[in-house]
PDB file of C-alpha atoms in Angstrom:
ATOM      1  CA  MET A 269      56.733 117.373 114.715  1.00 53.00           C
ATOM      2  CA  LYS A 270      58.443 114.281 115.933  1.00 68.00           C
ATOM      3  CA  GLU A 271      58.086 112.617 112.519  1.00 79.00           C
ATOM      4  CA  GLU A 272      59.631 115.603 110.743  1.00 79.00           C
ATOM      5  CA  TRP A 273      62.647 115.475 113.243  1.00 79.00           C
ATOM      6  CA  HIS A 274      63.222 111.876 112.464  1.00 79.00           C
ATOM      7  CA  GLN A 275      62.859 112.570 108.627  1.00 83.00           C
ATOM      8  CA  LEU A 276      65.541 115.247 108.898  1.00 83.00           C
ATOM      9  CA  LEU A 277      67.893 113.122 110.855  1.00 84.00           C
ATOM     10  CA  ASP A 278      67.454 110.108 108.601  1.00 87.00           C
ATOM     11  CA  SER A 279      67.731 112.096 105.295  1.00 88.00           C
ATOM     12  CA  SER A 280      70.685 114.168 106.427  1.00 89.00           C
ATOM     13  CA  THR A 281      72.554 110.995 107.552  1.00 89.00           C
ATOM     14  CA  THR A 282      71.985 109.443 104.114  1.00 89.00           C
ATOM     15  CA  LEU A 283      73.175 112.500 102.356  1.00 90.00           C
ATOM     16  CA  PHE A 284      76.201 113.203 104.559  1.00 91.00           C
ATOM     17  CA  ALA A 285      77.320 109.501 104.283  1.00 89.00           C
ATOM     18  CA  ARG A 286      77.130 109.757 100.455  1.00 89.00           C
ATOM     19  CA  LYS A 287      78.352 113.293  99.644  1.00 90.00           C
ATOM     20  CA  GLY A 288      79.990 114.587 102.835  1.00 90.00           C
ATOM     21  CA  ILE A 289      78.822 117.230 105.221  1.00 93.00           C
ATOM     22  CA  ARG A 290      80.372 120.337 103.224  1.00 93.00           C
ATOM     23  CA  ALA A 291      78.618 119.382  99.982  1.00 93.00           C
ATOM     24  CA  THR A 292      75.213 118.909 101.610  1.00 91.00           C
ATOM     25  CA  SER A 293      73.204 122.132 102.451  1.00 89.00           C
ATOM     26  CA  THR A 294      70.380 122.494 104.760  1.00 87.00           C
ATOM     27  CA  ASP A 295      68.146 123.376 101.796  1.00 88.00           C
ATOM     28  CA  GLU A 296      68.861 120.064 100.168  1.00 90.00           C
ATOM     29  CA  ILE A 297      68.154 118.207 103.456  1.00 88.00           C
ATOM     30  CA  ALA A 298      64.871 119.748 103.713  1.00 85.00           C
ATOM     31  CA  ARG A 299      64.007 119.108 100.136  1.00 86.00           C
ATOM     32  CA  HIS A 300      64.952 115.476 100.546  1.00 85.00           C
ATOM     33  CA  CYS A 301      62.468 115.155 103.126  1.00 83.00           C
ATOM     34  CA  GLY A 302      59.663 117.195 101.225  1.00 80.00           C
ATOM     35  CA  LEU A 303      59.859 119.863 103.815  1.00 77.00           C
ATOM     36  CA  HIS A 304      60.343 123.732 103.644  1.00 77.00           C
ATOM     37  CA  LYS A 305      63.646 125.004 104.885  1.00 76.00           C
ATOM     38  CA  ARG A 306      62.158 126.710 107.785  1.00 80.00           C
ATOM     39  CA  CYS A 307      61.116 123.149 109.127  1.00 80.00           C
ATOM     40  CA  PHE A 308      64.850 122.405 109.451  1.00 81.00           C
ATOM     41  CA  TYR A 309      65.406 125.303 111.719  1.00 85.00           C
ATOM     42  CA  GLU A 310      62.454 124.573 113.824  1.00 83.00           C
ATOM     43  CA  HIS A 311      64.338 121.406 114.806  1.00 84.00           C
ATOM     44  CA  PHE A 312      67.916 122.275 114.536  1.00 86.00           C
ATOM     45  CA  ASN A 313      69.438 125.629 114.910  1.00 89.00           C
ATOM     46  CA  SER A 314      72.410 124.791 112.647  1.00 89.00           C
ATOM     47  CA  LYS A 315      74.057 122.117 110.498  1.00 91.00           C
ATOM     48  CA  GLU A 316      76.574 121.639 113.231  1.00 93.00           C
ATOM     49  CA  SER A 317      73.901 120.910 115.867  1.00 93.00           C
ATOM     50  CA  LEU A 318      72.417 118.384 113.436  1.00 91.00           C
ATOM     51  CA  VAL A 319      75.910 116.750 112.952  1.00 94.00           C
ATOM     52  CA  ALA A 320      76.356 116.631 116.611  1.00 94.00           C
ATOM     53  CA  ARG A 321      73.062 114.884 117.065  1.00 93.00           C
ATOM     54  CA  ILE A 322      73.973 112.344 114.444  1.00 93.00           C
ATOM     55  CA  ILE A 323      77.328 111.474 115.985  1.00 94.00           C
ATOM     56  CA  SER A 324      75.986 111.392 119.578  1.00 94.00           C
ATOM     57  CA  THR A 325      73.305 108.978 118.414  1.00 92.00           C
ATOM     58  CA  TRP A 326      75.777 106.684 116.502  1.00 92.00           C
ATOM     59  CA  LEU A 327      78.102 106.513 119.552  1.00 93.00           C
ATOM     60  CA  GLU A 328      75.315 105.778 121.946  1.00 94.00           C
ATOM     61  CA  LYS A 329      74.028 102.967 119.654  1.00 93.00           C
ATOM     62  CA  THR A 330      77.452 101.606 119.297  1.00 92.00           C
ATOM     63  CA  ASP A 331      78.182 101.666 122.983  1.00 93.00           C
ATOM     64  CA  ARG A 332      74.801  99.712 123.629  1.00 94.00           C
ATOM     65  CA  TYR A 333      75.845  97.311 120.816  1.00 94.00           C
ATOM     66  CA  LEU A 334      79.258  96.543 122.253  1.00 92.00           C
ATOM     67  CA  SER A 335      77.673  95.589 125.578  1.00 91.00           C
ATOM     68  CA  PHE A 336      74.934  93.577 123.982  1.00 93.00           C
ATOM     69  CA  ASN A 337      77.320  91.861 121.575  1.00 94.00           C
ATOM     70  CA  ARG A 338      79.398  90.595 124.567  1.00 92.00           C
ATOM     71  CA  HIS A 339      76.387  88.871 126.003  1.00 92.00           C
ATOM     72  CA  ILE A 340      75.015  87.250 122.855  1.00 94.00           C
ATOM     73  CA  SER A 341      78.499  85.828 121.594  1.00 95.00           C
ATOM     74  CA  SER A 342      79.368  82.402 122.654  1.00 94.00           C
ATOM     75  CA  ASN A 343      83.193  83.268 122.636  1.00 96.00           C
ATOM     76  CA  ALA A 344      85.711  86.025 121.851  1.00 96.00           C
ATOM     77  CA  ILE A 345      86.114  84.987 118.253  1.00 97.00           C
ATOM     78  CA  ILE A 346      82.408  85.265 117.637  1.00 96.00           C
ATOM     79  CA  GLU A 347      82.199  88.512 119.564  1.00 96.00           C
ATOM     80  CA  MET A 348      85.040  90.089 117.567  1.00 95.00           C
ATOM     81  CA  SER A 349      83.654  88.792 114.252  1.00 95.00           C
ATOM     82  CA  ASN A 350      80.176  90.389 115.113  1.00 94.00           C
ATOM     83  CA  PHE A 351      81.952  93.711 115.641  1.00 93.00           C
ATOM     84  CA  PHE A 352      83.932  93.471 112.474  1.00 91.00           C
ATOM     85  CA  ARG A 353      80.634  92.985 110.534  1.00 91.00           C
ATOM     86  CA  ILE A 354      79.299  96.218 111.892  1.00 89.00           C
ATOM     87  CA  ALA A 355      82.452  98.034 111.139  1.00 86.00           C
ATOM     88  CA  GLU A 356      82.464  96.665 107.658  1.00 86.00           C
ATOM     89  CA  ARG A 357      78.879  97.825 107.104  1.00 87.00           C
ATOM     90  CA  VAL A 358      79.772 101.286 108.326  1.00 83.00           C
ATOM     91  CA  VAL A 359      82.580 101.549 105.880  1.00 80.00           C
ATOM     92  CA  GLN A 360      80.246 100.273 103.015  1.00 82.00           C
ATOM     93  CA  THR A 361      77.730 102.988 103.619  1.00 85.00           C
ATOM     94  CA  ILE A 362      79.842 106.003 104.581  1.00 85.00           C
ATOM     95  CA  GLN A 363      82.152 107.547 102.200  1.00 82.00           C
ATOM     96  CA  PRO A 364      85.627 108.703 103.670  1.00 83.00           C
ATOM     97  CA  VAL A 365      84.675 112.359 102.734  1.00 87.00           C
ATOM     98  CA  PHE A 366      82.229 112.340 105.611  1.00 91.00           C
ATOM     99  CA  PHE A 367      84.905 111.637 108.259  1.00 89.00           C
ATOM    100  CA  ARG A 368      87.213 114.216 106.561  1.00 89.00           C
ATOM    101  CA  ASP A 369      84.648 116.893 106.611  1.00 93.00           C
ATOM    102  CA  LEU A 370      83.872 116.089 110.205  1.00 93.00           C
ATOM    103  CA  ARG A 371      87.427 116.499 111.282  1.00 91.00           C
ATOM    104  CA  GLU A 372      87.977 119.758 109.350  1.00 93.00           C
ATOM    105  CA  MET A 373      84.596 121.464 109.969  1.00 95.00           C
ATOM    106  CA  TYR A 374      83.746 120.365 113.558  1.00 95.00           C
ATOM    107  CA  PRO A 375      86.751 119.427 115.566  1.00 95.00           C
ATOM    108  CA  SER A 376      84.979 119.381 118.787  1.00 96.00           C
ATOM    109  CA  ILE A 377      82.560 116.835 117.500  1.00 95.00           C
ATOM    110  CA  TRP A 378      85.366 114.845 116.011  1.00 94.00           C
ATOM    111  CA  ALA A 379      86.902 114.975 119.368  1.00 95.00           C
ATOM    112  CA  SER A 380      84.004 113.044 120.810  1.00 95.00           C
ATOM    113  CA  VAL A 381      84.628 110.297 118.106  1.00 92.00           C
ATOM    114  CA  VAL A 382      88.353 110.131 119.050  1.00 91.00           C
ATOM    115  CA  HIS A 383      87.295 109.974 122.764  1.00 94.00           C
ATOM    116  CA  PHE A 384      85.054 107.098 122.094  1.00 93.00           C
ATOM    117  CA  ARG A 385      87.613 105.187 120.148  1.00 90.00           C
ATOM    118  CA  GLU A 386      90.265 105.687 122.789  1.00 89.00           C
ATOM    119  CA  ASN A 387      87.817 104.701 125.699  1.00 92.00           C
ATOM    120  CA  GLN A 388      84.838 102.528 124.796  1.00 93.00           C
ATOM    121  CA  LEU A 389      86.379 100.941 121.694  1.00 91.00           C
ATOM    122  CA  ALA A 390      89.744 100.392 123.352  1.00 91.00           C
ATOM    123  CA  ALA A 391      88.025  98.866 126.408  1.00 92.00           C
ATOM    124  CA  PHE A 392      86.011  96.564 124.118  1.00 94.00           C
ATOM    125  CA  LEU A 393      89.227  95.242 122.432  1.00 93.00           C
ATOM    126  CA  ARG A 394      90.952  94.944 125.867  1.00 92.00           C
ATOM    127  CA  LEU A 395      88.044  92.856 127.346  1.00 94.00           C
ATOM    128  CA  ASN A 396      87.812  90.752 124.121  1.00 95.00           C
ATOM    129  CA  ILE A 397      91.420  89.925 124.274  1.00 94.00           C
ATOM    130  CA  ARG A 398      91.207  88.995 127.905  1.00 94.00           C
ATOM    131  CA  ARG A 399      88.114  86.814 127.142  1.00 96.00           C
ATOM    132  CA  GLY A 400      90.099  85.022 124.191  1.00 97.00           C
ATOM    133  CA  LEU A 401      92.951  84.353 126.602  1.00 96.00           C
ATOM    134  CA  HIS A 402      90.670  83.051 129.335  1.00 97.00           C
ATOM    135  CA  GLU A 403      88.876  80.755 126.858  1.00 97.00           C
ATOM    136  CA  ASP A 404      92.369  79.565 125.469  1.00 97.00           C
ATOM    137  CA  ILE A 405      91.571  80.550 121.815  1.00 97.00           C
ATOM    138  CA  TYR A 406      93.968  83.558 121.764  1.00 97.00           C
ATOM    139  CA  ARG A 407      97.655  83.443 121.743  1.00 95.00           C
ATOM    140  CA  ARG A 408      99.319  83.346 125.253  1.00 94.00           C
ATOM    141  CA  ASN A 409     102.313  85.395 123.988  1.00 91.00           C
ATOM    142  CA  LEU A 410     100.475  88.320 122.387  1.00 89.00           C
ATOM    143  CA  ASP A 411     101.098  91.873 123.429  1.00 88.00           C
ATOM    144  CA  GLN A 412      97.924  93.055 124.871  1.00 84.00           C
ATOM    145  CA  ALA A 413      98.526  96.645 125.196  1.00 83.00           C
ATOM    146  CA  LEU A 414     100.007  96.883 121.580  1.00 86.00           C
ATOM    147  CA  LEU A 415      97.090  94.938 120.083  1.00 85.00           C
ATOM    148  CA  GLU A 416      94.589  97.219 121.637  1.00 80.00           C
ATOM    149  CA  LYS A 417      96.161 100.158 119.813  1.00 79.00           C
ATOM    150  CA  LEU A 418      97.242  98.248 116.662  1.00 82.00           C
ATOM    151  CA  TYR A 419      93.601  97.786 115.474  1.00 84.00           C
ATOM    152  CA  PHE A 420      93.136 101.502 115.049  1.00 81.00           C
ATOM    153  CA  THR A 421      95.984 101.903 112.576  1.00 77.00           C
ATOM    154  CA  PRO A 422      94.324 100.063 109.673  1.00 71.00           C
ATOM    155  CA  LEU A 423      90.955 101.515 110.728  1.00 71.00           C
ATOM    156  CA  ALA A 424      92.527 104.984 110.381  1.00 75.00           C
ATOM    157  CA  LEU A 425      93.700 104.057 106.875  1.00 73.00           C
ATOM    158  CA  VAL A 426      90.241 103.169 105.894  1.00 68.00           C
ATOM    159  CA  VAL A 427      88.474 106.080 107.491  1.00 68.00           C
ATOM    160  CA  GLU A 428      90.999 108.681 106.237  1.00 71.00           C
ATOM    161  CA  ASP A 429      90.798 107.288 102.820  1.00 69.00           C
ATOM    162  CA  ARG A 430      94.504 106.315 102.637  1.00 74.00           C
ATOM    163  CA  ILE A 431      93.828 103.010 101.097  1.00 71.00           C
ATOM    164  CA  PRO A 432      95.252 102.709  97.441  1.00 74.00           C
ATOM    165  CA  PRO A 433      92.710 103.629  94.811  1.00 74.00           C
ATOM    166  CA  GLU A 434      92.896 100.252  93.215  1.00 77.00           C
ATOM    167  CA  CYS A 435      91.741  98.667  96.485  1.00 76.00           C
ATOM    168  CA  PRO A 436      87.981  98.865  97.252  1.00 79.00           C
ATOM    169  CA  ILE A 437      87.624 100.189 100.719  1.00 78.00           C
ATOM    170  CA  PRO A 438      85.018  97.708 102.028  1.00 80.00           C
ATOM    171  CA  SER A 439      87.183  94.719 100.697  1.00 84.00           C
ATOM    172  CA  ALA A 440      90.344  96.344 102.323  1.00 82.00           C
ATOM    173  CA  CYS A 441      88.591  96.768 105.634  1.00 83.00           C
ATOM    174  CA  ARG A 442      87.390  93.168 105.506  1.00 88.00           C
ATOM    175  CA  GLU A 443      90.816  91.894 104.768  1.00 88.00           C
ATOM    176  CA  LEU A 444      92.502  93.946 107.564  1.00 86.00           C
ATOM    177  CA  ASN A 445      89.951  92.686 110.091  1.00 90.00           C
ATOM    178  CA  ILE A 446      90.590  89.054 109.081  1.00 91.00           C
ATOM    179  CA  ILE A 447      94.359  89.545 109.348  1.00 91.00           C
ATOM    180  CA  TYR A 448      93.825  91.178 112.756  1.00 92.00           C
ATOM    181  CA  LEU A 449      91.755  88.203 114.076  1.00 94.00           C
ATOM    182  CA  HIS A 450      94.001  85.645 112.690  1.00 94.00           C
ATOM    183  CA  GLY A 451      96.865  87.479 114.544  1.00 92.00           C
ATOM    184  CA  LEU A 452      95.032  87.038 117.786  1.00 95.00           C
ATOM    185  CA  VAL A 453      94.105  83.364 117.710  1.00 96.00           C
ATOM    186  CA  ASN A 454      96.096  80.306 118.653  1.00 96.00           C
ATOM    187  CA  LEU A 455      95.696  76.871 116.820  1.00 95.00           C
ATOM    188  CA  LYS A 456      92.642  76.042 118.797  1.00 96.00           C
ATOM    189  CA  GLY A 457      91.197  79.433 117.845  1.00 96.00           C
ATOM    190  CA  MET A 458      92.240  78.926 114.137  1.00 95.00           C
ATOM    191  CA  LYS A 459      90.607  75.546 114.032  1.00 94.00           C
ATOM    192  CA  PHE A 460      87.300  77.063 115.307  1.00 94.00           C
ATOM    193  CA  ILE A 461      87.547  79.850 112.667  1.00 93.00           C
ATOM    194  CA  TYR A 462      87.784  77.372 109.872  1.00 89.00           C
ATOM    195  CA  GLU A 463      85.339  74.751 111.290  1.00 86.00           C
ATOM    196  CA  LYS A 464      82.693  77.499 111.831  1.00 74.00           C
ATOM    197  CA  GLN A 465      83.699  79.632 108.782  1.00 68.00           C
ATOM    198  CA  VAL A 466      83.893  82.629 111.103  1.00 64.00           C
ATOM    199  CA  ASN A 467      84.558  85.811 108.898  1.00 57.00           C
TER     200      ASN A 467
END
């Protein structure tokens, strides 16, 4: 039973990421696992409960990663670059239609994503900026409160599929991340980036 639960969770995540939530039926998810449709309802009472589980699992994993990343990164630049790599991987594997469907179909679940962004992710950015200042690799004259919020503007463009069609989303995400990081660092930090080939 536990194996079936994991199969359904993994298959639905793959299908939702590629096709969106609306275009993926519970029948298709079960077929993708080689299971009967009734197996789906033995584990999840609705598509919404499945989506809620996927999102809560993602948010829990991301929260653990943010804490872990801080401890394994030798400085603020490395910490931010590691975070960017994860964000870029998400953009490469999840089509914007997934986020659009999530907002439109399940606003309460989307609200949990927004809450996570405005709390845990904002806290990560705030602590990273403080760390970079303490390590003397970020600019002293930067506006900390503004930069915490500023990161989410390009991220929203990517997630909401408002990047021009001629700009591949993964490339756009990467370039926006590089611009953001370069805007944080001072000359010492910039030298570190180019010596270590960070990002």
